[in-house]
Coordinates of C-alpha atoms and ligand atoms in Angstrom, one line a residue:
M1 CA 84.3 103.1 133.9
N2 CA 86.6 100.4 132.6
K3 CA 86.9 99.8 128.9
Y4 CA 88.7 97.7 126.3
I5 CA 90.6 99.4 123.5
I6 CA 90.8 97.0 120.6
N7 CA 92.9 97.7 117.5
G8 CA 91.4 95.3 115.0
G9 CA 92.0 93.8 111.6
K10 CA 94.3 90.8 112.3
P11 CA 93.4 87.1 112.2
L12 CA 93.8 85.1 115.4
Y13 CA 96.4 82.4 115.5
G14 CA 97.6 80.1 118.3
E15 CA 96.5 77.9 121.2
I16 CA 94.4 78.6 124.2
E17 CA 93.1 76.6 127.2
I18 CA 89.5 76.6 128.2
S19 CA 88.5 77.3 131.9
G20 CA 85.9 75.5 134.0
A21 CA 82.2 76.1 133.1
K22 CA 80.7 79.2 134.7
N23 CA 77.2 77.7 134.6
A24 CA 78.3 74.5 136.3
A25 CA 80.4 76.4 138.9
V26 CA 77.6 78.8 140.0
A27 CA 75.4 75.7 140.7
I28 CA 78.1 73.5 142.3
L29 CA 79.1 76.1 144.8
P30 CA 75.6 76.3 146.4
A31 CA 75.4 72.5 146.0
A32 CA 78.4 72.3 148.4
L33 CA 76.1 73.7 151.1
L34 CA 74.4 70.3 151.2
I35 CA 77.6 68.5 152.3
N36 CA 78.2 67.7 156.0
G37 CA 82.0 68.1 155.7
K38 CA 84.7 69.4 153.5
C39 CA 85.0 69.1 149.7
T40 CA 87.6 70.3 147.2
I41 CA 86.5 71.9 143.9
E42 CA 89.0 72.1 141.1
N43 CA 89.0 73.8 137.6
L44 CA 86.8 76.5 139.2
P45 CA 86.7 79.5 136.8
N46 CA 88.1 82.6 138.5
I47 CA 85.3 85.0 137.5
S48 CA 83.2 87.5 139.4
D49 CA 80.1 85.3 139.6
V50 CA 82.2 82.7 141.4
K51 CA 83.8 85.2 143.7
I52 CA 80.4 86.5 144.8
S53 CA 79.0 83.0 145.2
C54 CA 82.0 82.2 147.5
D55 CA 81.4 85.4 149.5
I56 CA 77.7 84.5 150.0
L57 CA 78.7 80.9 151.1
S58 CA 81.1 82.5 153.7
K59 CA 78.4 84.8 155.0
L60 CA 76.2 81.7 155.4
G61 CA 78.9 80.1 157.6
A62 CA 80.8 77.9 155.2
K63 CA 84.6 77.9 155.5
I64 CA 86.3 78.6 152.2
E65 CA 89.9 78.3 151.4
W66 CA 91.6 79.1 148.1
I67 CA 94.3 76.5 147.4
N68 CA 95.3 78.2 144.1
N69 CA 93.7 80.4 141.5
N70 CA 91.2 77.6 140.4
T71 CA 90.9 75.3 143.4
I72 CA 89.0 75.8 146.7
T73 CA 88.0 73.8 149.6
I74 CA 84.6 74.4 151.2
D75 CA 83.6 73.1 154.6
S76 CA 79.8 73.5 155.1
S77 CA 79.6 71.4 158.3
S78 CA 78.5 74.3 160.5
V79 CA 76.1 76.1 158.1
T80 CA 72.8 76.9 159.9
E81 CA 72.2 80.4 158.5
F82 CA 69.4 80.4 155.9
K83 CA 69.1 84.1 155.0
A84 CA 71.4 85.1 152.1
P85 CA 72.2 88.8 151.9
V86 CA 69.8 90.5 149.5
D87 CA 72.4 93.0 148.1
M88 CA 74.7 90.1 147.1
T89 CA 72.1 87.7 145.7
S90 CA 70.5 90.4 143.6
K91 CA 73.9 90.8 141.7
F92 CA 73.6 87.7 139.7
R93 CA 71.1 85.3 138.2
A94 CA 72.3 82.0 139.5
S95 CA 71.7 83.1 143.2
Y96 CA 68.4 81.3 142.7
Y97 CA 70.3 78.0 143.3
L98 CA 70.6 79.1 147.0
I99 CA 66.8 78.6 147.3
G100 CA 67.0 74.8 146.4
A101 CA 70.3 74.3 148.4
L102 CA 69.2 76.1 151.6
L103 CA 65.7 74.6 151.5
S104 CA 67.4 71.2 151.4
R105 CA 70.0 72.1 154.1
C106 CA 68.0 74.2 156.5
K107 CA 64.3 73.6 155.5
N108 CA 64.2 77.4 155.4
V109 CA 65.5 80.0 153.1
E110 CA 65.3 83.8 152.4
V111 CA 67.0 85.1 149.3
G112 CA 66.8 88.4 147.3
L113 CA 65.2 88.0 143.9
P114 CA 68.0 87.0 141.4
G115 CA 69.6 89.7 139.2
G116 CA 72.0 89.1 136.3
C117 CA 71.9 89.8 132.6
N118 CA 68.9 91.8 131.2
L119 CA 67.7 89.3 128.7
G120 CA 64.0 90.1 129.1
A121 CA 61.5 88.5 131.4
R122 CA 63.2 85.7 133.5
P123 CA 60.4 84.1 135.6
I124 CA 61.2 81.3 138.1
D125 CA 57.7 79.9 138.3
Q126 CA 58.9 76.4 137.4
H127 CA 61.4 76.4 140.3
I128 CA 58.7 77.5 142.7
K129 CA 56.3 74.9 141.3
G130 CA 59.0 72.2 142.0
F131 CA 59.6 73.4 145.6
E132 CA 55.9 73.5 146.3
A133 CA 55.4 70.0 144.9
L134 CA 58.1 68.8 147.3
G135 CA 56.1 70.2 150.2
A136 CA 57.6 73.7 150.7
T137 CA 55.6 76.9 151.2
V138 CA 57.0 79.7 149.0
N139 CA 56.4 83.4 149.4
V140 CA 57.6 86.1 147.0
S141 CA 57.3 89.7 148.3
N142 CA 59.3 92.9 148.7
G143 CA 62.0 91.7 146.3
K144 CA 62.6 88.5 148.4
I145 CA 61.8 84.9 148.1
Q146 CA 61.1 82.9 151.3
A147 CA 60.5 79.2 151.4
S148 CA 60.2 76.7 154.2
A149 CA 59.1 73.1 154.7
K150 CA 58.7 70.8 157.6
N151 CA 59.7 67.9 155.4
L152 CA 60.6 67.6 151.8
Q153 CA 58.8 64.6 150.2
G154 CA 59.9 63.1 146.9
T155 CA 57.3 63.4 144.1
S156 CA 56.9 63.7 140.3
I157 CA 57.4 67.1 138.7
Y158 CA 56.7 67.9 135.1
L159 CA 58.4 71.1 133.8
D160 CA 56.1 73.1 131.5
M161 CA 59.2 74.3 129.6
V162 CA 62.7 73.0 129.5
S163 CA 64.5 75.1 132.1
V164 CA 68.1 74.7 133.1
G165 CA 67.7 76.6 136.4
A166 CA 64.5 74.8 137.4
T167 CA 66.0 71.3 136.7
I168 CA 69.1 72.0 138.8
N169 CA 67.2 73.7 141.6
I170 CA 64.7 70.9 141.9
M171 CA 67.7 68.4 142.0
L172 CA 69.2 70.4 144.8
A173 CA 66.0 70.6 146.8
S174 CA 65.3 66.9 146.4
V175 CA 68.7 65.3 147.1
L176 CA 68.0 64.9 150.8
A177 CA 64.2 64.6 150.5
N178 CA 62.3 61.5 151.6
G179 CA 61.7 59.1 148.8
T180 CA 62.2 59.5 145.0
T181 CA 61.7 62.7 142.9
T182 CA 61.2 62.5 139.2
I183 CA 61.8 65.5 136.9
D184 CA 60.1 65.1 133.5
N185 CA 60.9 67.3 130.6
A186 CA 64.2 68.1 132.3
A187 CA 66.9 70.2 130.6
K188 CA 69.9 68.2 129.3
E189 CA 72.8 70.8 129.2
P190 CA 76.3 69.5 130.1
H191 CA 76.3 71.5 133.3
I192 CA 73.2 69.6 134.5
V193 CA 75.2 66.4 134.2
D194 CA 78.1 68.1 135.9
V195 CA 76.1 69.2 138.9
A196 CA 74.5 65.6 139.2
N197 CA 78.0 64.1 139.0
F198 CA 79.3 66.4 141.7
L199 CA 76.4 65.5 144.0
N200 CA 76.7 61.8 143.3
T201 CA 80.5 62.0 144.1
M202 CA 79.5 63.4 147.5
G203 CA 77.0 60.6 148.1
A204 CA 73.8 61.5 146.3
D205 CA 71.7 59.1 144.2
I206 CA 70.8 60.9 141.0
R207 CA 70.1 59.0 137.8
G208 CA 69.3 60.1 134.2
A209 CA 71.0 63.5 134.2
G210 CA 71.6 64.4 130.6
T211 CA 68.3 62.9 129.5
D212 CA 64.8 64.4 129.8
V213 CA 63.8 62.3 132.8
I214 CA 65.9 62.6 136.0
K215 CA 65.3 60.4 139.1
I216 CA 66.6 61.6 142.4
N217 CA 66.5 59.0 145.2
G218 CA 66.7 60.9 148.5
V219 CA 69.7 60.1 150.7
K220 CA 70.2 60.8 154.4
E221 CA 73.3 62.9 154.0
L222 CA 76.2 64.0 151.7
K223 CA 79.6 63.3 153.2
G224 CA 82.2 65.1 151.1
N225 CA 85.9 64.5 151.9
T226 CA 86.6 64.2 148.3
S227 CA 87.4 66.4 145.3
Y228 CA 85.6 67.2 142.1
S229 CA 86.8 68.9 138.9
I230 CA 84.4 71.1 137.0
V231 CA 83.6 70.4 133.3
P232 CA 85.2 72.7 130.7
D233 CA 83.1 75.6 129.6
Q234 CA 81.3 74.8 126.4
I235 CA 80.3 78.4 125.8
E236 CA 83.9 79.7 126.3
A237 CA 85.1 77.1 123.8
G238 CA 82.4 78.0 121.3
T239 CA 83.3 81.7 121.7
F240 CA 86.9 81.0 120.6
M241 CA 85.7 78.7 117.8
L242 CA 83.6 81.6 116.4
A243 CA 86.5 84.1 116.9
A244 CA 88.6 81.8 114.7
I245 CA 85.9 81.8 111.9
A246 CA 85.1 85.5 112.1
S247 CA 88.8 86.6 112.0
K248 CA 89.7 84.0 109.3
G249 CA 92.2 82.7 111.8
D250 CA 93.5 79.3 113.0
I251 CA 93.1 78.4 116.7
I252 CA 93.7 75.2 118.7
I253 CA 91.3 75.1 121.7
K254 CA 92.5 72.9 124.5
N255 CA 90.7 71.4 127.5
C256 CA 87.3 71.1 125.9
I257 CA 84.7 68.4 125.2
S258 CA 84.0 68.4 121.5
E259 CA 80.6 66.5 121.8
H260 CA 79.2 69.4 123.8
L261 CA 79.8 71.6 120.7
D262 CA 78.5 69.3 117.9
C263 CA 75.7 71.7 116.8
L264 CA 78.2 74.6 116.5
T265 CA 80.8 72.4 114.7
A266 CA 78.0 71.6 112.1
K267 CA 77.2 75.3 111.6
I268 CA 80.8 76.3 111.3
I269 CA 81.3 73.7 108.5
E270 CA 78.1 74.9 106.8
M271 CA 79.7 78.4 107.0
G272 CA 82.8 77.2 105.2
G273 CA 85.0 76.9 108.2
H274 CA 87.1 73.8 109.1
V275 CA 87.0 71.8 112.4
E276 CA 89.2 69.0 113.5
E277 CA 88.6 67.2 116.8
D278 CA 91.4 65.4 118.6
G279 CA 90.8 64.1 122.1
D280 CA 90.2 67.1 124.4
Q281 CA 91.2 69.7 121.8
I282 CA 89.5 71.3 118.8
H283 CA 91.3 72.9 115.9
V284 CA 89.2 75.5 114.1
W285 CA 90.2 77.6 111.1
A286 CA 88.9 79.5 108.1
D287 CA 90.5 80.7 104.9
S288 CA 87.7 82.8 103.6
R289 CA 84.8 85.0 104.6
P290 CA 82.0 82.9 106.3
N291 CA 79.0 81.7 104.2
K292 CA 75.6 82.8 105.3
A293 CA 73.6 80.4 107.6
N294 CA 70.3 80.3 109.4
I295 CA 70.2 79.7 113.2
K296 CA 67.5 78.8 115.7
T297 CA 68.4 78.8 119.3
L298 CA 67.1 75.8 121.3
P299 CA 67.8 73.9 124.6
Y300 CA 70.7 71.5 124.5
P301 CA 71.6 69.7 122.2
G302 CA 70.2 72.5 120.0
F303 CA 72.1 75.7 119.2
P304 CA 72.8 77.5 122.5
T305 CA 71.4 80.9 123.0
D306 CA 74.6 81.8 124.9
L307 CA 76.5 81.5 121.5
Q308 CA 73.9 83.5 119.5
P309 CA 75.6 86.9 119.8
Q310 CA 79.0 85.4 118.9
I311 CA 77.8 83.6 115.8
G312 CA 75.8 86.8 115.0
V313 CA 79.2 88.6 114.6
A314 CA 80.4 86.0 112.2
L315 CA 77.2 86.2 110.2
S316 CA 77.4 90.0 110.2
I317 CA 80.4 89.7 107.8
A318 CA 79.1 86.6 105.9
N319 CA 78.7 86.3 102.2
G320 CA 74.9 86.7 101.9
T321 CA 71.9 87.2 104.2
S322 CA 71.3 85.0 107.3
I323 CA 68.4 84.8 109.7
I324 CA 68.7 84.1 113.4
N325 CA 65.6 83.0 115.3
E326 CA 66.0 83.4 119.1
S327 CA 63.6 81.1 121.0
I328 CA 64.9 81.5 124.6
W329 CA 65.5 85.2 125.5
E330 CA 63.4 88.0 124.2
S331 CA 66.0 90.7 124.7
R332 CA 69.0 88.8 123.3
F333 CA 69.3 90.9 120.2
Q334 CA 70.4 94.1 122.0
Y335 CA 73.9 93.6 120.8
T336 CA 72.8 94.1 117.2
N337 CA 72.4 97.8 117.7
E338 CA 76.0 98.0 118.9
L339 CA 77.2 95.9 115.9
N340 CA 75.2 98.2 113.6
K341 CA 77.3 101.1 115.0
M342 CA 80.3 99.2 113.6
G343 CA 78.8 99.1 110.1
A344 CA 76.8 95.8 110.3
K345 CA 73.4 95.6 108.7
I346 CA 71.2 93.8 111.1
S347 CA 67.4 94.3 111.4
P348 CA 66.1 92.7 114.6
Q349 CA 62.3 92.3 114.8
G350 CA 61.0 90.5 117.9
K351 CA 62.4 87.0 118.0
T352 CA 64.0 87.2 114.6
A353 CA 66.9 89.2 113.2
I354 CA 68.0 89.5 109.6
F355 CA 71.8 89.7 109.0
E356 CA 72.7 91.2 105.7
G357 CA 76.4 90.4 105.4
V358 CA 78.8 93.3 104.9
E359 CA 82.4 93.0 103.8
K360 CA 83.9 94.5 106.9
L361 CA 83.2 96.1 110.3
S362 CA 84.8 99.4 111.4
G363 CA 85.9 100.3 115.0
A364 CA 83.5 102.3 117.1
P365 CA 82.6 103.0 120.8
V366 CA 80.2 100.2 121.8
Y367 CA 78.6 98.9 125.1
A368 CA 78.4 95.3 126.3
T369 CA 74.7 94.9 126.9
D370 CA 75.1 91.6 128.6
L371 CA 77.7 88.9 129.2
R372 CA 77.6 87.1 125.9
A373 CA 77.0 90.3 124.0
G374 CA 80.3 91.5 125.6
A375 CA 82.2 88.5 124.3
A376 CA 80.6 89.0 120.8
L377 CA 81.7 92.6 120.8
I378 CA 85.3 91.7 121.6
I379 CA 85.3 89.5 118.5
A380 CA 83.7 92.3 116.5
G381 CA 86.5 94.7 117.7
I382 CA 89.2 92.1 116.7
I383 CA 87.9 91.7 113.2
A384 CA 87.0 95.4 112.6
E385 CA 89.2 97.9 110.9
G386 CA 90.4 100.6 113.2
T387 CA 89.9 101.1 116.9
T388 CA 86.9 99.9 119.0
E389 CA 86.3 101.1 122.6
L390 CA 84.2 98.5 124.5
Y391 CA 82.4 99.6 127.7
N392 CA 80.5 97.8 130.5
L393 CA 83.2 95.2 131.1
S394 CA 81.7 94.1 134.4
H395 CA 79.3 92.0 132.3
I396 CA 82.2 90.1 130.7
D397 CA 84.1 89.7 134.0
R398 CA 81.1 87.8 135.4
G399 CA 81.6 84.9 133.1
Y400 CA 85.0 84.8 131.3
E401 CA 88.3 84.2 133.1
N402 CA 91.3 86.2 131.8
I403 CA 89.6 86.8 128.4
E404 CA 91.8 89.6 127.3
E405 CA 95.0 87.6 128.1
K406 CA 93.6 84.7 126.2
F407 CA 92.8 86.9 123.1
R408 CA 96.2 88.6 123.4
K409 CA 97.9 85.2 123.4
L410 CA 96.2 84.6 120.0
G411 CA 97.6 87.9 118.6
A412 CA 94.7 90.3 119.4
N413 CA 95.6 93.9 120.2
I414 CA 93.3 94.4 123.2
T415 CA 94.0 96.5 126.3
R416 CA 92.0 97.1 129.4
V417 CA 91.9 100.7 130.5
I418 CA 90.8 101.4 134.1
E419 CA 89.3 104.9 134.3
E420 CA 88.3 106.7 137.4
D421 CA 84.5 107.3 137.5
Ligands
UD1_1 C1 70.5 79.2 132.1 C2 71.9 79.8 131.9 C3 71.9 80.9 130.8 C4 71.3 80.3 129.5 C5 69.9 79.7 129.8 C6 69.4 79.0 128.5 C7 72.8 79.5 134.1 C8 73.3 80.2 135.4 N1 72.3 80.3 133.2 O1 69.7 80.3 132.5 O2 73.2 81.3 130.6 O3 71.1 81.4 128.6 O4 70.1 78.7 130.8 O5 70.3 78.0 128.1 O6 73.0 78.3 133.9 N2 61.5 79.9 132.1 C9 60.2 80.2 132.6 N3 60.0 79.8 133.9 C10 60.9 79.3 134.7 C11 62.2 79.1 134.2 C12 62.4 79.4 132.9 O7 59.3 80.6 131.9 O8 60.6 79.1 135.9 C13 61.8 80.3 130.7 C14 62.7 81.4 130.6 O9 62.1 82.7 130.6 C15 63.4 81.1 129.2 C16 63.4 79.5 129.2 O10 62.4 79.1 130.1 O11 62.6 81.5 128.1 C17 64.7 78.9 129.6 O12 65.2 79.4 130.8 P1 66.2 78.6 131.7 O13 66.7 77.4 131.0 O14 65.6 78.4 133.1 O15 67.4 79.7 131.9 P2 68.3 80.0 133.2 O16 68.4 78.8 134.0 O17 67.8 81.2 133.8

């Protein structure tokens, strides 16, 4: 089992560059299946969720060529296969986008039920409701989802809850449908806008992405022959902003979009940190222990659940007692048990956790319970006194490109150890 050994206790200083957004990339890759031709995707994060998405597209008949570490070309002109390998799709959550994409492309799809981080129940009823409203028949059995349609017909779909995945999946399924589809109560995350921009660059007609009403006017085909650069990863940028605050460090974060992080910036200032925005870079620093703060996670533009564990680490050493209310994922507080092994005093109870700030954390063996928990525990190891051994790195590799190199560049003492099983 691989592990990180982190010798902590030093503030982080320096500059790092943010990669392309994981959550945009894992939607844009299946979206490329809709194109009758070749497209180039730039600023693609080189992470394991992206590699497995590319492998699945290749199995479906797309021709993929890596131009460099972060740029690929995809030619989907000869894709006719509609069954995605179950063992591959069950490895990550975003494989659900293959349903919308293949339904659109082939009017037929068979995909294994999506896997990914264990954050509690992760239903996809709103995705299915959308596909059915567009005219598809959907069957879920034996760990697989099958869907087919003679024709996809534009319609109005109201989402019962704000869902990132359902919003994007319905966009994918309706891009080539007859007529207009309207998604009401749509999610507004930056990667939803990015997927819509990608599809529009390829010839789609999607309006209103980034608001809660999205209109998709069906087009006959998407042509490609052009390139698209993925938006910077808002969650990766936020992870480094919180690492700066928690370590009492000073970091310049380059290649990011500061508006996507407004709610985090406000919280960091409330916690006594400093933030200066300058074009596509954010300078974050702190000269004292963080102040206590209360957090409630919400859909964008609210505080992102994907930054909850990382801010939890900063609050675990804050001056005073803080409360986090998690409104999206019921099992998102699993990391708090690991932080408590490092000396934190956190009491999770259902959707709420109380963080009684301690002066310092101490190194300990801990386990990444999911992707963002893994990033949070790296920060915890960096600010703790002594040595932390962090296990389950495959979660972290799913979503962060070169994370240990980036932290090392900022002065962290972090080493990956590859152990034979
Ligand atoms: C996406 C992100 C994930 C992030 C989450 C919330 C990707 C690949 N993943 O996940 O990192 O934590 O948004 O910002 O982009 N729900 C239902 N039925 C549905 C769909 C969702 O009840 O059909 C519920 C979920 O259980 C959850 C909430 O709605 O409580 C939001 O889920 P959703 O926005 O769909 O999350 P994902 O797209 O899975």
